[in-house]
Amino acid sequence: MIELTIDNKKVAVEPNTTLLEAANEINVNIPTLCFADDLTVYGGCRLCVVEVEGENRLRPACNTRARQGMVVKTHSPRVREVRETLFELIIASHDISCELNCLTCSRKSSCQLKDVAEDIDVSRMRLEPGDEEEEYDRSSHSIVREPNKCITCARCIRKCEEIQGVGVFAKASRGPETRVTTFKDKGMGNVECTNCGQCVVSCPTGALHEVYHMEKVWDALYDEDKHVIVQTAPSVRVAIAEAFGEEPGTIATGQMVAALRRLGFDRVFDTNFTADLTIMEEGTEVVDRVVNNDRLPVLTSCSPGWIKFIEHFYPEHLENLSSAKSPQQMFGAVAKNYYAEKIGISPDDLVVVSIMPCTAKKFEARRPEMSDDVDYVLTTREAARMLKSVGVNACDLEPEDYDEMLGVSSGAGDIFGASGGVMEAAIRTAYNLITGEELEEIEITPVRGLQGLKTASIPVTEDLTLRVGIAHGLNNAKKMMEKIKAGEEFHFVEFMACPGGCISGGGQPINTELTWQEVRERRIASLYEIDENKEMRRSHLNPKIKKLYEEYLEEPGSAKAHKLLHTDYTVRGVPGA
Amino acid sequence: MVQERKFLKGPRLRNPADYDFPGLQRALKMEPEEVIQEISESKLLGRGGAGFPTGTKWDMAFKEEGEFKYIICNADEGEPGTFKDRYLLDERTLKVLEGMLIGAYVIDADYGYIYIRGEYFKSIKILQEALEEAREAGILGENILGSDFSFDIKLVRGAGCYVCGDETSLLNSLEGMRGQSRTKPPYPISKGLCGCPTLVNNVESLACVAEILHQGASEFATMGTEDSKGTKLVCLSGDVNYPGVYEVEFGSSTLQEIITDLGGGPRKSHDIKFVIPGGLSTRILTRDKLDYKYSYEGLEEAGSSLGSGGVMVVGSEQDLTAILTRIARFYMDESCGTCFPCREGNQQIYKIISRVGKGKFTVNQLEIIEDLGNAMAEAARCGLGQSAQYPTGTILAEFKEELVEGAVY
Ligand SMILES: Cc1cc2nc3c(=O)[nH]c(=O)nc-3n(C[C@H](O)[C@H](O)[C@H](O)COP(=O)(O)O)c2cc1C
Ligand code: SF4
Ligand code: SF4
Ligand code: SF4
Ligand code: FES
């Protein structure tokens, strides 16, 4: 152990601990901006500087290792003076001056600049703000970039490269012209961006945000002639409360349903219902392909960020993908066909809105393969904003139930939001499809958890042990694909673009206080809790699913099911590679 | 009268056929530790600007283990007012190669790079030819001079970027990455080029090594003062009659004497207004501070530092605001843009200075520049940002009366 003194307090830490971590141990908060717990150290903002006795300059706490006997001051006059000047500089580089900027910003309630201002108690601003007019990047279906708000902290660059293995962003130019951009300034919509939105949740400012569908949804809600229905993804219910000041992982399913009714949706349905449907279709496909040794391994297809990733980087493996649409798109297809028919309205008068933890779902809904089954996609954050503006607190209301027809789901649907959840749900059903019996040990722990790559062998019959793999975060997806390419054998592999799964998708509320790891753990724990407390925990036992097949789709994998619930993919590759 | 002391200077040395590499010959007969010992005894300090003891650096590089090891000659010479490396590259070409070869032998480097300022067209041509001829003469390649030692060097041109003279930015540039500094630690010595242990030395440091091995550490250590051994190539420029590269023994003279005796004094009717003594990124010295001995410690005592050895003399008729504007512009443009104090600080300082134009600064503006400069010095990520405010800050401080509105100081 290394002993040092921070702010007159002795602290003992492991070797290689940074001063930032050491200060944390004695509950001293050092302001940071470019630092993120899941990314490499960048040392750009310098807000974390501290005074180290015997050194002639201040040292960045995020990139200075504790040494034996070090004497550190985190808020000496010298430090506070420099920090405040640095903050003035940052604010001058960040366009907050123009009309209503902070007030209309996507990050008005989760701005890290504001947090820092409070932390260091800023009292002055003497510099002229930057005046460069920079064009917004609106090339993407999912994400907008407002470069005038960018402070070039490179968190998006690092997130996309280190965690997602994509590398869409880079810095260009130098000096005051330094900026973050995409290859040849083509824009996010014209490069290999997967739309996962991990850059958005990494950004300390409002420089990156989703493409808003809020206005469109308001219009639909106010339109008397439209029947507007909404579906909510599994992960939304354990996160939306955060936008109303609750702790991450707060379960607010019933309250959210009630709130959405107040907002004016004609029906409130559950994406979990079509998660169960996905399991029926995908599970059937997996069983079929495993039995026939057909294009193994089967790769899951419910994460649209992952789909765009594989289309770009492993197009030669598209045939391995399950042809099943994602739950969002299955919902859209079922709604525009079965549901419209049942309630007797024209699909043209039906507006399908989804609330998703995900920015990639916005892109997915616009894929030509999906024939506009889902009209608008709101992120969890957008949904919360809309609820706030009708004066509704999604945590305060008396809980209500989903509307029945497309709103009943098993616990298997809930856990879709966590890495390993799709796998677990699929195994629960595949076991039944193969053996005709129910799996006893319903909780399949080897596929749970936050390790980047998970593999497990699940005994099914005497002759068949399912070899499964799970990857979350696209850099891990890349590693998994390399394993597969190297010949490692799997029957079925689950992929989720976002680290931890949809619960930390790019559309989720942004917590600026806890680490991502903590936030993920709490949201995941809540999903498993919901599953545990449900009577019905197997997709194939969902009575409404059975009914849907009886009344409409015939059986899993039928021609009709194929027409509505399955899709194909686009070879994209990497231009120039 | 101050005289030059020619230790590094000498006749043109470009063709390996005319030179027998005595320093290298001697080094090859010694154990690496013995060579390091000799460099340490010479007390040579790195001539790239930071003045880090070369012996210590080599010892660390020697002890590092890695799959590959590299040695890099930093010939970027971007510091305004500095042009001594160009002299060595052009005239004493083989001494520089020799220093690199000795370094490579000592640390057991697999490969070497010379990273040269892109605008040095003539030097590039000379070096290319010298490297080619050295290969033909068996000075580079397999079994150099009949020993077991094999080594080769590649010449790489910079692309016109001051910050790439900083060793960590240089490494990025060499790797084909954006020219921006790296966070330290890790230091290049342990994780440099492509993550391998890398020794980076300035051209002049390497030439010194070649001479030290040739003439002996004791010879080197007879020159200079206790803390500044040997000689220094001084680049005299600005308002002097005879600008140029002069070799000066440390402690033998004052800045004033160097300017008067070697530079022929201020040009035309000019009086000296101030001197920037160690390349642009050092604090200025006003006329009354020029009587300190020219040595690391002497200039420090005077309130500045020796830096790269670029001595810029500014005459009394120069327009201070024009100088300030150019300096501010330089640092603003050359900031790699990674860290906030340097990128934004230099930009703000430039904005203020250019807004003042030919007019006067308000006390407020002065205070802001001071604060910005202080934040940069305290908190910038690399040497560029840390020292960018030295000339500006000291000009403003020393010439307040001239520059600041209604200044009563
Ligand atoms: C902005 C900046 C520019 C630099 N430019 C040069 C340069 O042009 N040449 C050089 O040798 N060192 C330069 N340096 C210093 C190098 O980083 C490094 O310290 C030096 O090459 C080490 O060699 P030495 O130990 O032989 O002096 C620069 C440093 C900074 C921060
Ligand atoms: S877009 Fe956001 S995360 Fe990316 S560099 Fe700019 S401020 Fe940082
Ligand atoms: S959305 Fe995902 S892939 Fe696209 S730039 Fe952001 S992190 Fe990278
Ligand atoms: S001090 Fe300037 S040049 Fe150095 S890292 Fe910071 S921005 Fe780049
Ligand atoms: S948090 Fe340490 S430099 Fe930005």
PDB file of N, CA and C in Angstrom, chain A residues 80-92 122-129, chain B residues 348 351-352 355 362-375:
ATOM      1  N   ARG A  80      -7.601  26.599  -6.952  1.00  0.00           N
ATOM      2  CA  ARG A  80      -8.925  27.167  -7.202  1.00  0.00           C
ATOM      3  C   ARG A  80      -8.870  28.288  -8.226  1.00  0.00           C
ATOM      4  N   GLU A  81      -7.795  29.061  -8.156  1.00  0.00           N
ATOM      5  CA  GLU A  81      -7.629  30.150  -9.109  1.00  0.00           C
ATOM      6  C   GLU A  81      -7.506  29.594 -10.536  1.00  0.00           C
ATOM      7  N   VAL A  82      -6.649  28.606 -10.685  1.00  0.00           N
ATOM      8  CA  VAL A  82      -6.427  28.047 -12.021  1.00  0.00           C
ATOM      9  C   VAL A  82      -7.690  27.370 -12.535  1.00  0.00           C
ATOM     10  N   ARG A  83      -8.353  26.631 -11.667  1.00  0.00           N
ATOM     11  CA  ARG A  83      -9.569  25.942 -12.086  1.00  0.00           C
ATOM     12  C   ARG A  83     -10.620  26.917 -12.611  1.00  0.00           C
ATOM     13  N   GLU A  84     -10.731  28.023 -11.906  1.00  0.00           N
ATOM     14  CA  GLU A  84     -11.765  28.957 -12.320  1.00  0.00           C
ATOM     15  C   GLU A  84     -11.419  29.576 -13.677  1.00  0.00           C
ATOM     16  N   THR A  85     -10.142  29.877 -13.860  1.00  0.00           N
ATOM     17  CA  THR A  85      -9.733  30.409 -15.164  1.00  0.00           C
ATOM     18  C   THR A  85      -9.971  29.367 -16.258  1.00  0.00           C
ATOM     19  N   LEU A  86      -9.621  28.124 -15.958  1.00  0.00           N
ATOM     20  CA  LEU A  86      -9.855  27.064 -16.946  1.00  0.00           C
ATOM     21  C   LEU A  86     -11.329  26.989 -17.297  1.00  0.00           C
ATOM     22  N   PHE A  87     -12.137  27.122 -16.293  1.00  0.00           N
ATOM     23  CA  PHE A  87     -13.571  27.020 -16.559  1.00  0.00           C
ATOM     24  C   PHE A  87     -14.055  28.188 -17.420  1.00  0.00           C
ATOM     25  N   GLU A  88     -13.504  29.350 -17.153  1.00  0.00           N
ATOM     26  CA  GLU A  88     -13.843  30.489 -18.018  1.00  0.00           C
ATOM     27  C   GLU A  88     -13.501  30.173 -19.465  1.00  0.00           C
ATOM     28  N   LEU A  89     -12.339  29.558 -19.642  1.00  0.00           N
ATOM     29  CA  LEU A  89     -11.903  29.227 -20.998  1.00  0.00           C
ATOM     30  C   LEU A  89     -12.836  28.223 -21.658  1.00  0.00           C
ATOM     31  N   ILE A  90     -13.252  27.251 -20.886  1.00  0.00           N
ATOM     32  CA  ILE A  90     -14.133  26.223 -21.443  1.00  0.00           C
ATOM     33  C   ILE A  90     -15.458  26.849 -21.860  1.00  0.00           C
ATOM     34  N   ILE A  91     -15.983  27.672 -20.985  1.00  0.00           N
ATOM     35  CA  ILE A  91     -17.269  28.290 -21.296  1.00  0.00           C
ATOM     36  C   ILE A  91     -17.156  29.198 -22.512  1.00  0.00           C
ATOM     37  N   ALA A  92     -16.005  29.859 -22.630  1.00  0.00           N
ATOM     38  CA  ALA A  92     -15.842  30.734 -23.789  1.00  0.00           C
ATOM     39  C   ALA A  92     -15.807  29.930 -25.087  1.00  0.00           C
ATOM     40  N   VAL A 122     -18.193  28.795  -9.585  1.00  0.00           N
ATOM     41  CA  VAL A 122     -17.726  29.805 -10.529  1.00  0.00           C
ATOM     42  C   VAL A 122     -18.341  31.158 -10.208  1.00  0.00           C
ATOM     43  N   SER A 123     -17.503  32.185 -10.278  1.00  0.00           N
ATOM     44  CA  SER A 123     -18.037  33.492  -9.926  1.00  0.00           C
ATOM     45  C   SER A 123     -17.762  34.530 -11.000  1.00  0.00           C
ATOM     46  N   ARG A 124     -17.082  34.131 -12.081  1.00  0.00           N
ATOM     47  CA  ARG A 124     -16.746  35.182 -13.056  1.00  0.00           C
ATOM     48  C   ARG A 124     -16.702  34.608 -14.464  1.00  0.00           C
ATOM     49  N   MET A 125     -16.902  35.470 -15.416  1.00  0.00           N
ATOM     50  CA  MET A 125     -16.759  35.089 -16.811  1.00  0.00           C
ATOM     51  C   MET A 125     -16.335  36.334 -17.564  1.00  0.00           C
ATOM     52  N   ARG A 126     -15.030  36.403 -17.837  1.00  0.00           N
ATOM     53  CA  ARG A 126     -14.515  37.653 -18.390  1.00  0.00           C
ATOM     54  C   ARG A 126     -14.193  37.561 -19.870  1.00  0.00           C
ATOM     55  N   LEU A 127     -14.360  36.359 -20.430  1.00  0.00           N
ATOM     56  CA  LEU A 127     -13.872  36.169 -21.798  1.00  0.00           C
ATOM     57  C   LEU A 127     -14.999  36.220 -22.808  1.00  0.00           C
ATOM     58  N   GLU A 128     -14.597  36.570 -23.994  1.00  0.00           N
ATOM     59  CA  GLU A 128     -15.574  36.604 -25.071  1.00  0.00           C
ATOM     60  C   GLU A 128     -15.809  35.203 -25.589  1.00  0.00           C
ATOM     61  N   PRO A 129     -17.056  34.819 -25.719  1.00  0.00           N
ATOM     62  CA  PRO A 129     -17.293  33.474 -26.225  1.00  0.00           C
ATOM     63  C   PRO A 129     -16.932  33.363 -27.701  1.00  0.00           C
TER      64      PRO A 129
ATOM     65  N   GLN B 348      -7.550  33.113 -26.611  1.00  0.00           N
ATOM     66  CA  GLN B 348      -8.067  34.299 -25.924  1.00  0.00           C
ATOM     67  C   GLN B 348      -6.995  35.390 -25.825  1.00  0.00           C
ATOM     68  N   LYS B 351      -6.782  37.029 -29.086  1.00  0.00           N
ATOM     69  CA  LYS B 351      -7.943  37.901 -29.316  1.00  0.00           C
ATOM     70  C   LYS B 351      -7.754  39.248 -28.628  1.00  0.00           C
ATOM     71  N   ILE B 352      -7.334  39.176 -27.372  1.00  0.00           N
ATOM     72  CA  ILE B 352      -7.170  40.421 -26.628  1.00  0.00           C
ATOM     73  C   ILE B 352      -6.072  41.273 -27.259  1.00  0.00           C
ATOM     74  N   ARG B 355      -7.047  42.733 -30.533  1.00  0.00           N
ATOM     75  CA  ARG B 355      -8.057  43.780 -30.373  1.00  0.00           C
ATOM     76  C   ARG B 355      -7.400  45.092 -29.941  1.00  0.00           C
ATOM     77  N   THR B 362      -5.866  47.719 -21.289  1.00  0.00           N
ATOM     78  CA  THR B 362      -6.437  48.180 -20.036  1.00  0.00           C
ATOM     79  C   THR B 362      -5.881  47.305 -18.912  1.00  0.00           C
ATOM     80  N   VAL B 363      -5.991  47.809 -17.721  1.00  0.00           N
ATOM     81  CA  VAL B 363      -5.504  47.046 -16.571  1.00  0.00           C
ATOM     82  C   VAL B 363      -6.244  45.711 -16.489  1.00  0.00           C
ATOM     83  N   ASN B 364      -7.519  45.784 -16.834  1.00  0.00           N
ATOM     84  CA  ASN B 364      -8.337  44.587 -16.843  1.00  0.00           C
ATOM     85  C   ASN B 364      -7.822  43.529 -17.810  1.00  0.00           C
ATOM     86  N   GLN B 365      -7.536  43.990 -19.007  1.00  0.00           N
ATOM     87  CA  GLN B 365      -7.025  43.066 -20.025  1.00  0.00           C
ATOM     88  C   GLN B 365      -5.719  42.445 -19.585  1.00  0.00           C
ATOM     89  N   LEU B 366      -4.904  43.280 -18.985  1.00  0.00           N
ATOM     90  CA  LEU B 366      -3.613  42.791 -18.522  1.00  0.00           C
ATOM     91  C   LEU B 366      -3.800  41.692 -17.479  1.00  0.00           C
ATOM     92  N   GLU B 367      -4.750  41.937 -16.614  1.00  0.00           N
ATOM     93  CA  GLU B 367      -5.009  40.972 -15.545  1.00  0.00           C
ATOM     94  C   GLU B 367      -5.521  39.648 -16.132  1.00  0.00           C
ATOM     95  N   ILE B 368      -6.386  39.766 -17.116  1.00  0.00           N
ATOM     96  CA  ILE B 368      -6.901  38.548 -17.733  1.00  0.00           C
ATOM     97  C   ILE B 368      -5.764  37.763 -18.393  1.00  0.00           C
ATOM     98  N   ILE B 369      -4.926  38.479 -19.130  1.00  0.00           N
ATOM     99  CA  ILE B 369      -3.811  37.780 -19.787  1.00  0.00           C
ATOM    100  C   ILE B 369      -2.931  37.107 -18.743  1.00  0.00           C
ATOM    101  N   GLU B 370      -2.702  37.803 -17.654  1.00  0.00           N
ATOM    102  CA  GLU B 370      -1.894  37.208 -16.586  1.00  0.00           C
ATOM    103  C   GLU B 370      -2.529  35.923 -16.061  1.00  0.00           C
ATOM    104  N   ASP B 371      -3.818  35.989 -15.814  1.00  0.00           N
ATOM    105  CA  ASP B 371      -4.516  34.809 -15.289  1.00  0.00           C
ATOM    106  C   ASP B 371      -4.481  33.664 -16.285  1.00  0.00           C
ATOM    107  N   LEU B 372      -4.703  33.990 -17.542  1.00  0.00           N
ATOM    108  CA  LEU B 372      -4.689  32.946 -18.561  1.00  0.00           C
ATOM    109  C   LEU B 372      -3.300  32.327 -18.655  1.00  0.00           C
ATOM    110  N   GLY B 373      -2.302  33.203 -18.661  1.00  0.00           N
ATOM    111  CA  GLY B 373      -0.927  32.720 -18.738  1.00  0.00           C
ATOM    112  C   GLY B 373      -0.601  31.824 -17.560  1.00  0.00           C
ATOM    113  N   ASN B 374      -1.059  32.237 -16.407  1.00  0.00           N
ATOM    114  CA  ASN B 374      -0.808  31.448 -15.209  1.00  0.00           C
ATOM    115  C   ASN B 374      -1.483  30.082 -15.312  1.00  0.00           C
ATOM    116  N   ALA B 375      -2.719  30.073 -15.770  1.00  0.00           N
ATOM    117  CA  ALA B 375      -3.420  28.793 -15.894  1.00  0.00           C
ATOM    118  C   ALA B 375      -2.708  27.894 -16.903  1.00  0.00           C
TER     119      ALA B 375
END
